[in-house]
Amino acid sequence: MIVREDREIHYPIMEMASRSKLSSICWNSYIQSQIASSYFEGVVQIWDVTRGQVFMEMREHERRVWSVDFSLADPTKLASGSDDGAVKLWNINQASLFLHLVDVSFETKHTAGRSICTIKTKANVCCVQFPPDSSCSLTVGSADHKIYSYDLRSTRTPLSTLIGHTKTVSYVKYVDSTTLVSASTDNSLKLWDMSAGTSHIIDSPLQTFTGHINSRNFVGLSVYDDYITTGSETNEVFIHHKAFPMPVLSFKFNNTDALSCQDVEEPFISSVCWRDKSTLLAANSAGNIKLLEMD
């Protein structure tokens, strides 16, 4: 069900303008006034939400950055992944020693932060994710259809390579410290056991989830306890329980543009995020955001 009626009008409590299209945002779970963002032009920024200002900017990527993620175990560490095939690790404490506040007009000159680690891969990097209990490991989803898990203390070769998707891996999310879910533009989600130790190939997922359509776009992926949520290019939100291959619940958005109230051709779900175990936030490409409650 929708927690708020469609006719109600809601306004943001803060609006922060960027100079390029956003591709990813991530809250810092410990320093809750911090948001990291990435852009189509290849820039990673960290915002101070209380001021509405950028206070760190990193410009080492050469192409579009698709994903950023703060470590839950060490909130001073941030990872980013890009179309340039690079994964970069940043220490925000190290950067803050020589960076000063940047005016949101972007007219103020400033010094860029420097990465503390770079992993070069052979394909576009579409997503990065730290496990919840470690800042020394990182999982990467790639356009080469594979998922790579790295020990950040020794990044020459991946610790594990997960094989099973047949198209680009667009999202990876940890369900818990040893279980990972991945999303791909092959119309599937897959659940993986990450507990087996050293360097090896994993080619047998615990579960494959289907029922949604995803062949072109980033449609979102979010996990909470045993529930996994993704969007669909049919303009629907699908909720899975990790034990079952087919969805247990779904919700379809209407096809109306949020501002013009005109019908939109082929809208799709663009983002999903669990708020708690029964409340889900979802958005679509027509500019609609809905708060959904699972009964």
GROMACS .gro file of C-alpha atoms in nm:
model
  295
    1MET     CA    1   0.000   0.000   0.000
    2ILE     CA    2   0.100   0.366  -0.042
    3VAL     CA    3   0.166   0.530   0.291
    4ARG     CA    4   0.093   0.876   0.152
    5GLU     CA    5  -0.190   0.960  -0.085
    6ASP     CA    6  -0.094   1.059  -0.441
    7ARG     CA    7  -0.271   1.393  -0.409
    8GLU     CA    8  -0.047   1.509  -0.126
    9ILE     CA    9   0.243   1.734  -0.227
   10HIS     CA   10   0.580   1.681  -0.063
   11TYR     CA   11   0.880   1.912  -0.069
   12PRO     CA   12   1.250   1.834  -0.007
   13ILE     CA   13   1.409   1.963   0.313
   14MET     CA   14   1.738   2.014   0.128
   15GLU     CA   15   1.831   2.052  -0.239
   16MET     CA   16   2.194   2.033  -0.351
   17ALA     CA   17   2.270   2.110  -0.714
   18SER     CA   18   2.535   1.928  -0.917
   19ARG     CA   19   2.682   2.031  -1.250
   20SER     CA   20   2.647   1.688  -1.413
   21LYS     CA   21   2.407   1.393  -1.414
   22LEU     CA   22   2.416   1.189  -1.095
   23SER     CA   23   2.478   0.816  -1.125
   24SER     CA   24   2.502   0.707  -0.760
   25ILE     CA   25   2.470   0.834  -0.403
   26CYS     CA   26   2.556   0.673  -0.070
   27TRP     CA   27   2.501   0.788   0.289
   28ASN     CA   28   2.782   0.749   0.538
   29SER     CA   29   2.620   0.525   0.801
   30TYR     CA   30   2.839   0.659   1.084
   31ILE     CA   31   2.890   1.024   0.988
   32GLN     CA   32   2.528   1.077   0.896
   33SER     CA   33   2.572   1.429   0.761
   34GLN     CA   34   2.788   1.294   0.477
   35ILE     CA   35   2.669   1.180   0.134
   36ALA     CA   36   2.900   1.058  -0.140
   37SER     CA   37   2.791   1.108  -0.500
   38SER     CA   38   2.925   1.017  -0.843
   39TYR     CA   39   2.872   1.180  -1.180
   40PHE     CA   40   2.864   1.108  -1.549
   41GLU     CA   41   3.169   1.333  -1.596
   42GLY     CA   42   3.382   1.105  -1.374
   43VAL     CA   43   3.387   1.306  -1.051
   44VAL     CA   44   3.330   1.172  -0.698
   45GLN     CA   45   3.213   1.424  -0.437
   46ILE     CA   46   3.134   1.413  -0.067
   47TRP     CA   47   2.870   1.653   0.061
   48ASP     CA   48   2.807   1.801   0.405
   49VAL     CA   49   2.428   1.783   0.418
   50THR     CA   50   2.400   2.023   0.713
   51ARG     CA   51   2.565   2.296   0.503
   52GLY     CA   52   2.445   2.185   0.161
   53GLN     CA   53   2.806   2.202   0.042
   54VAL     CA   54   3.068   1.984  -0.119
   55PHE     CA   55   3.373   1.946   0.104
   56MET     CA   56   3.568   1.683  -0.089
   57GLU     CA   57   3.608   1.626  -0.461
   58MET     CA   58   3.800   1.347  -0.631
   59ARG     CA   59   3.882   1.365  -1.001
   60GLU     CA   60   4.106   1.067  -1.080
   61HIS     CA   61   3.857   0.865  -1.284
   62GLU     CA   62   3.882   0.917  -1.660
   63ARG     CA   63   3.523   0.825  -1.751
   64ARG     CA   64   3.176   0.807  -1.597
   65VAL     CA   65   3.162   0.682  -1.238
   66TRP     CA   66   2.872   0.441  -1.185
   67SER     CA   67   2.895   0.352  -0.817
   68VAL     CA   68   3.019   0.470  -0.476
   69ASP     CA   69   3.004   0.290  -0.142
   70PHE     CA   70   3.111   0.377   0.213
   71SER     CA   71   3.246   0.095   0.429
   72LEU     CA   72   3.020   0.011   0.724
   73ALA     CA   73   3.317  -0.128   0.917
   74ASP     CA   74   3.535   0.180   0.855
   75PRO     CA   75   3.327   0.485   0.755
   76THR     CA   76   3.641   0.679   0.656
   77LYS     CA   77   3.682   0.449   0.354
   78LEU     CA   78   3.497   0.507   0.027
   79ALA     CA   79   3.513   0.299  -0.293
   80SER     CA   80   3.421   0.405  -0.646
   81GLY     CA   81   3.388   0.218  -0.978
   82SER     CA   82   3.398   0.362  -1.328
   83ASP     CA   83   3.363   0.302  -1.701
   84ASP     CA   84   3.741   0.350  -1.717
   85GLY     CA   85   3.775  -0.001  -1.569
   86ALA     CA   86   3.918   0.130  -1.243
   87VAL     CA   87   3.809   0.077  -0.885
   88LYS     CA   88   3.946   0.342  -0.651
   89LEU     CA   89   3.963   0.349  -0.273
   90TRP     CA   90   3.960   0.681  -0.088
   91ASN     CA   91   4.034   0.773   0.273
   92ILE     CA   92   3.816   1.073   0.353
   93ASN     CA   93   4.013   1.159   0.669
   94GLN     CA   94   4.333   1.179   0.467
   95ALA     CA   95   4.168   1.400   0.208
   96SER     CA   96   4.011   1.632   0.465
   97LEU     CA   97   4.354   1.738   0.592
   98PHE     CA   98   4.406   1.958   0.286
   99LEU     CA   99   4.060   2.016   0.143
  100HIS     CA  100   3.844   2.314   0.235
  101LEU     CA  101   3.475   2.381   0.184
  102VAL     CA  102   3.369   2.434  -0.175
  103ASP     CA  103   3.084   2.674  -0.254
  104VAL     CA  104   2.790   2.499  -0.425
  105SER     CA  105   2.820   2.741  -0.716
  106PHE     CA  106   3.140   2.546  -0.808
  107GLU     CA  107   3.325   2.874  -0.867
  108THR     CA  108   3.567   2.821  -0.578
  109LYS     CA  109   3.893   2.650  -0.670
  110HIS     CA  110   3.994   2.359  -0.454
  111THR     CA  111   4.238   2.070  -0.424
  112ALA     CA  112   4.125   1.725  -0.532
  113GLY     CA  113   4.150   1.425  -0.302
  114ARG     CA  114   4.391   1.142  -0.386
  115SER     CA  115   4.308   0.773  -0.392
  116ILE     CA  116   4.491   0.533  -0.161
  117CYS     CA  117   4.442   0.229  -0.386
  118THR     CA  118   4.353   0.163  -0.751
  119ILE     CA  119   4.241  -0.170  -0.895
  120LYS     CA  120   4.258  -0.186  -1.275
  121THR     CA  121   4.015  -0.427  -1.441
  122LYS     CA  122   3.961  -0.521  -1.806
  123ALA     CA  123   3.600  -0.401  -1.838
  124ASN     CA  124   3.367  -0.124  -1.725
  125VAL     CA  125   3.297  -0.133  -1.350
  126CYS     CA  126   2.925  -0.092  -1.280
  127CYS     CA  127   2.902  -0.143  -0.903
  128VAL     CA  128   3.112  -0.169  -0.587
  129GLN     CA  129   3.015  -0.290  -0.239
  130PHE     CA  130   3.198  -0.345   0.090
  131PRO     CA  131   3.085  -0.641   0.304
  132PRO     CA  132   2.915  -0.522   0.624
  133ASP     CA  133   3.184  -0.649   0.861
  134SER     CA  134   3.510  -0.566   0.681
  135SER     CA  135   3.686  -0.268   0.526
  136CYS     CA  136   3.958  -0.493   0.382
  137SER     CA  137   3.735  -0.661   0.123
  138LEU     CA  138   3.546  -0.521  -0.174
  139THR     CA  139   3.311  -0.678  -0.427
  140VAL     CA  140   3.289  -0.545  -0.782
  141GLY     CA  141   3.030  -0.602  -1.056
  142SER     CA  142   3.153  -0.575  -1.414
  143ALA     CA  143   3.034  -0.531  -1.771
  144ASP     CA  144   3.217  -0.857  -1.853
  145HIS     CA  145   2.926  -1.042  -1.681
  146LYS     CA  146   3.139  -1.138  -1.378
  147ILE     CA  147   3.165  -1.042  -1.012
  148TYR     CA  148   3.503  -1.004  -0.844
  149SER     CA  149   3.585  -1.009  -0.472
  150TYR     CA  150   3.913  -0.844  -0.371
  151ASP     CA  151   4.128  -0.845  -0.060
  152LEU     CA  152   4.227  -0.476  -0.048
  153ARG     CA  153   4.558  -0.565   0.116
  154SER     CA  154   4.662  -0.755  -0.199
  155THR     CA  155   4.476  -0.646  -0.511
  156ARG     CA  156   4.684  -0.797  -0.793
  157THR     CA  157   4.431  -1.076  -0.850
  158PRO     CA  158   4.074  -1.122  -0.721
  159LEU     CA  159   4.019  -1.341  -0.419
  160SER     CA  160   3.709  -1.486  -0.588
  161THR     CA  161   3.541  -1.464  -0.928
  162LEU     CA  162   3.167  -1.529  -0.951
  163ILE     CA  163   3.043  -1.657  -1.287
  164GLY     CA  164   2.679  -1.711  -1.383
  165HIS     CA  165   2.530  -1.397  -1.531
  166THR     CA  166   2.512  -1.367  -1.910
  167LYS     CA  167   2.508  -0.988  -1.935
  168THR     CA  168   2.641  -0.683  -1.745
  169VAL     CA  169   2.631  -0.703  -1.363
  170SER     CA  170   2.463  -0.379  -1.259
  171TYR     CA  171   2.437  -0.416  -0.879
  172VAL     CA  172   2.588  -0.617  -0.593
  173LYS     CA  173   2.451  -0.600  -0.237
  174TYR     CA  174   2.536  -0.798   0.076
  175VAL     CA  175   2.244  -0.972   0.247
  176ASP     CA  176   2.475  -1.053   0.539
  177SER     CA  177   2.851  -1.090   0.590
  178THR     CA  178   2.874  -1.408   0.380
  179THR     CA  179   2.581  -1.382   0.138
  180LEU     CA  180   2.573  -1.159  -0.169
  181VAL     CA  181   2.296  -1.081  -0.416
  182SER     CA  182   2.372  -0.955  -0.767
  183ALA     CA  183   2.156  -0.800  -1.039
  184SER     CA  184   2.219  -0.814  -1.412
  185THR     CA  185   2.066  -0.693  -1.736
  186ASP     CA  186   2.008  -1.063  -1.815
  187ASN     CA  187   1.670  -1.029  -1.631
  188SER     CA  188   1.790  -1.210  -1.320
  189LEU     CA  189   1.915  -1.171  -0.965
  190LYS     CA  190   2.150  -1.429  -0.814
  191LEU     CA  191   2.233  -1.519  -0.453
  192TRP     CA  192   2.590  -1.624  -0.373
  193ASP     CA  193   2.774  -1.786  -0.081
  194MET     CA  194   3.089  -1.580  -0.017
  195SER     CA  195   3.212  -1.780   0.283
  196ALA     CA  196   3.452  -2.014   0.101
  197GLY     CA  197   3.809  -1.897   0.156
  198THR     CA  198   4.087  -1.824  -0.091
  199SER     CA  199   4.124  -1.762  -0.464
  200HIS     CA  200   3.873  -1.963  -0.665
  201ILE     CA  201   3.591  -1.959  -0.917
  202ILE     CA  202   3.232  -1.966  -0.790
  203ASP     CA  203   2.992  -2.075  -1.064
  204SER     CA  204   2.696  -2.213  -0.868
  205PRO     CA  205   2.469  -1.950  -0.710
  206LEU     CA  206   2.254  -2.048  -0.414
  207GLN     CA  207   1.944  -1.912  -0.588
  208THR     CA  208   1.841  -1.738  -0.910
  209PHE     CA  209   1.552  -1.491  -0.893
  210THR     CA  210   1.338  -1.410  -1.198
  211GLY     CA  211   1.001  -1.252  -1.276
  212HIS     CA  212   1.113  -0.896  -1.353
  213ILE     CA  213   1.231  -0.749  -1.684
  214ASN     CA  214   1.573  -0.582  -1.696
  215SER     CA  215   1.766  -0.581  -2.022
  216ARG     CA  216   1.877  -0.217  -2.065
  217ASN     CA  217   1.852   0.007  -1.758
  218PHE     CA  218   1.966   0.039  -1.399
  219VAL     CA  219   1.647  -0.053  -1.210
  220GLY     CA  220   1.771  -0.062  -0.850
  221LEU     CA  221   1.848  -0.330  -0.591
  222SER     CA  222   1.799  -0.321  -0.214
  223VAL     CA  223   1.809  -0.580   0.065
  224TYR     CA  224   1.669  -0.596   0.418
  225ASP     CA  225   1.698  -0.912   0.629
  226ASP     CA  226   1.576  -1.195   0.402
  227TYR     CA  227   1.395  -0.970   0.153
  228ILE     CA  228   1.541  -0.857  -0.178
  229THR     CA  229   1.380  -0.584  -0.389
  230THR     CA  230   1.443  -0.482  -0.747
  231GLY     CA  231   1.274  -0.271  -1.012
  232SER     CA  232   1.159  -0.369  -1.357
  233GLU     CA  233   1.136  -0.216  -1.703
  234THR     CA  234   0.763  -0.292  -1.680
  235ASN     CA  235   0.740  -0.004  -1.427
  236GLU     CA  236   0.692  -0.249  -1.140
  237VAL     CA  237   0.866  -0.312  -0.809
  238PHE     CA  238   0.928  -0.678  -0.721
  239ILE     CA  239   0.999  -0.816  -0.374
  240HIS     CA  240   1.166  -1.156  -0.330
  241HIS     CA  241   1.227  -1.367  -0.024
  242LYS     CA  242   1.573  -1.519  -0.053
  243ALA     CA  243   1.432  -1.872  -0.023
  244PHE     CA  244   1.209  -1.851  -0.332
  245PRO     CA  245   1.299  -1.793  -0.699
  246MET     CA  246   0.982  -1.602  -0.789
  247PRO     CA  247   0.860  -1.272  -0.638
  248VAL     CA  248   0.638  -1.279  -0.331
  249LEU     CA  249   0.499  -0.926  -0.388
  250SER     CA  250   0.487  -0.665  -0.663
  251PHE     CA  251   0.361  -0.310  -0.712
  252LYS     CA  252   0.304  -0.130  -1.043
  253PHE     CA  253   0.354   0.246  -1.086
  254ASN     CA  254   0.129   0.443  -1.318
  255ASN     CA  255   0.275   0.583  -1.641
  256THR     CA  256   0.217   0.952  -1.561
  257ASP     CA  257   0.495   1.211  -1.552
  258ALA     CA  258   0.529   1.362  -1.204
  259LEU     CA  259   0.533   1.724  -1.329
  260SER     CA  260   0.338   1.738  -1.655
  261CYS     CA  261   0.081   1.470  -1.558
  262GLN     CA  262   0.113   1.339  -1.914
  263ASP     CA  263   0.158   0.971  -1.995
  264VAL     CA  264   0.520   0.864  -2.040
  265GLU     CA  265   0.624   0.605  -2.296
  266GLU     CA  266   0.791   0.298  -2.145
  267PRO     CA  267   0.873   0.425  -1.794
  268PHE     CA  268   1.078   0.195  -1.573
  269ILE     CA  269   1.167   0.169  -1.204
  270SER     CA  270   1.500   0.345  -1.151
  271SER     CA  271   1.571   0.305  -0.778
  272VAL     CA  272   1.454   0.110  -0.471
  273CYS     CA  273   1.559   0.137  -0.106
  274TRP     CA  274   1.434  -0.035   0.207
  275ARG     CA  275   1.365   0.203   0.496
  276ASP     CA  276   1.293  -0.072   0.748
  277LYS     CA  277   1.159  -0.428   0.740
  278SER     CA  278   0.815  -0.323   0.614
  279THR     CA  279   0.866   0.013   0.440
  280LEU     CA  280   1.017   0.063   0.097
  281LEU     CA  281   1.097   0.374  -0.106
  282ALA     CA  282   1.083   0.340  -0.486
  283ALA     CA  283   1.126   0.579  -0.779
  284ASN     CA  284   1.072   0.556  -1.153
  285SER     CA  285   1.205   0.723  -1.467
  286ALA     CA  286   0.897   0.947  -1.491
  287GLY     CA  287   1.001   1.129  -1.172
  288ASN     CA  288   0.759   0.961  -0.932
  289ILE     CA  289   0.868   0.857  -0.582
  290LYS     CA  290   0.645   0.635  -0.369
  291LEU     CA  291   0.665   0.513  -0.012
  292LEU     CA  292   0.532   0.157  -0.003
  293GLU     CA  293   0.436  -0.048   0.300
  294MET     CA  294   0.449  -0.428   0.302
  295ASP     CA  295   0.162  -0.584   0.495
   0.00000   0.00000   0.00000
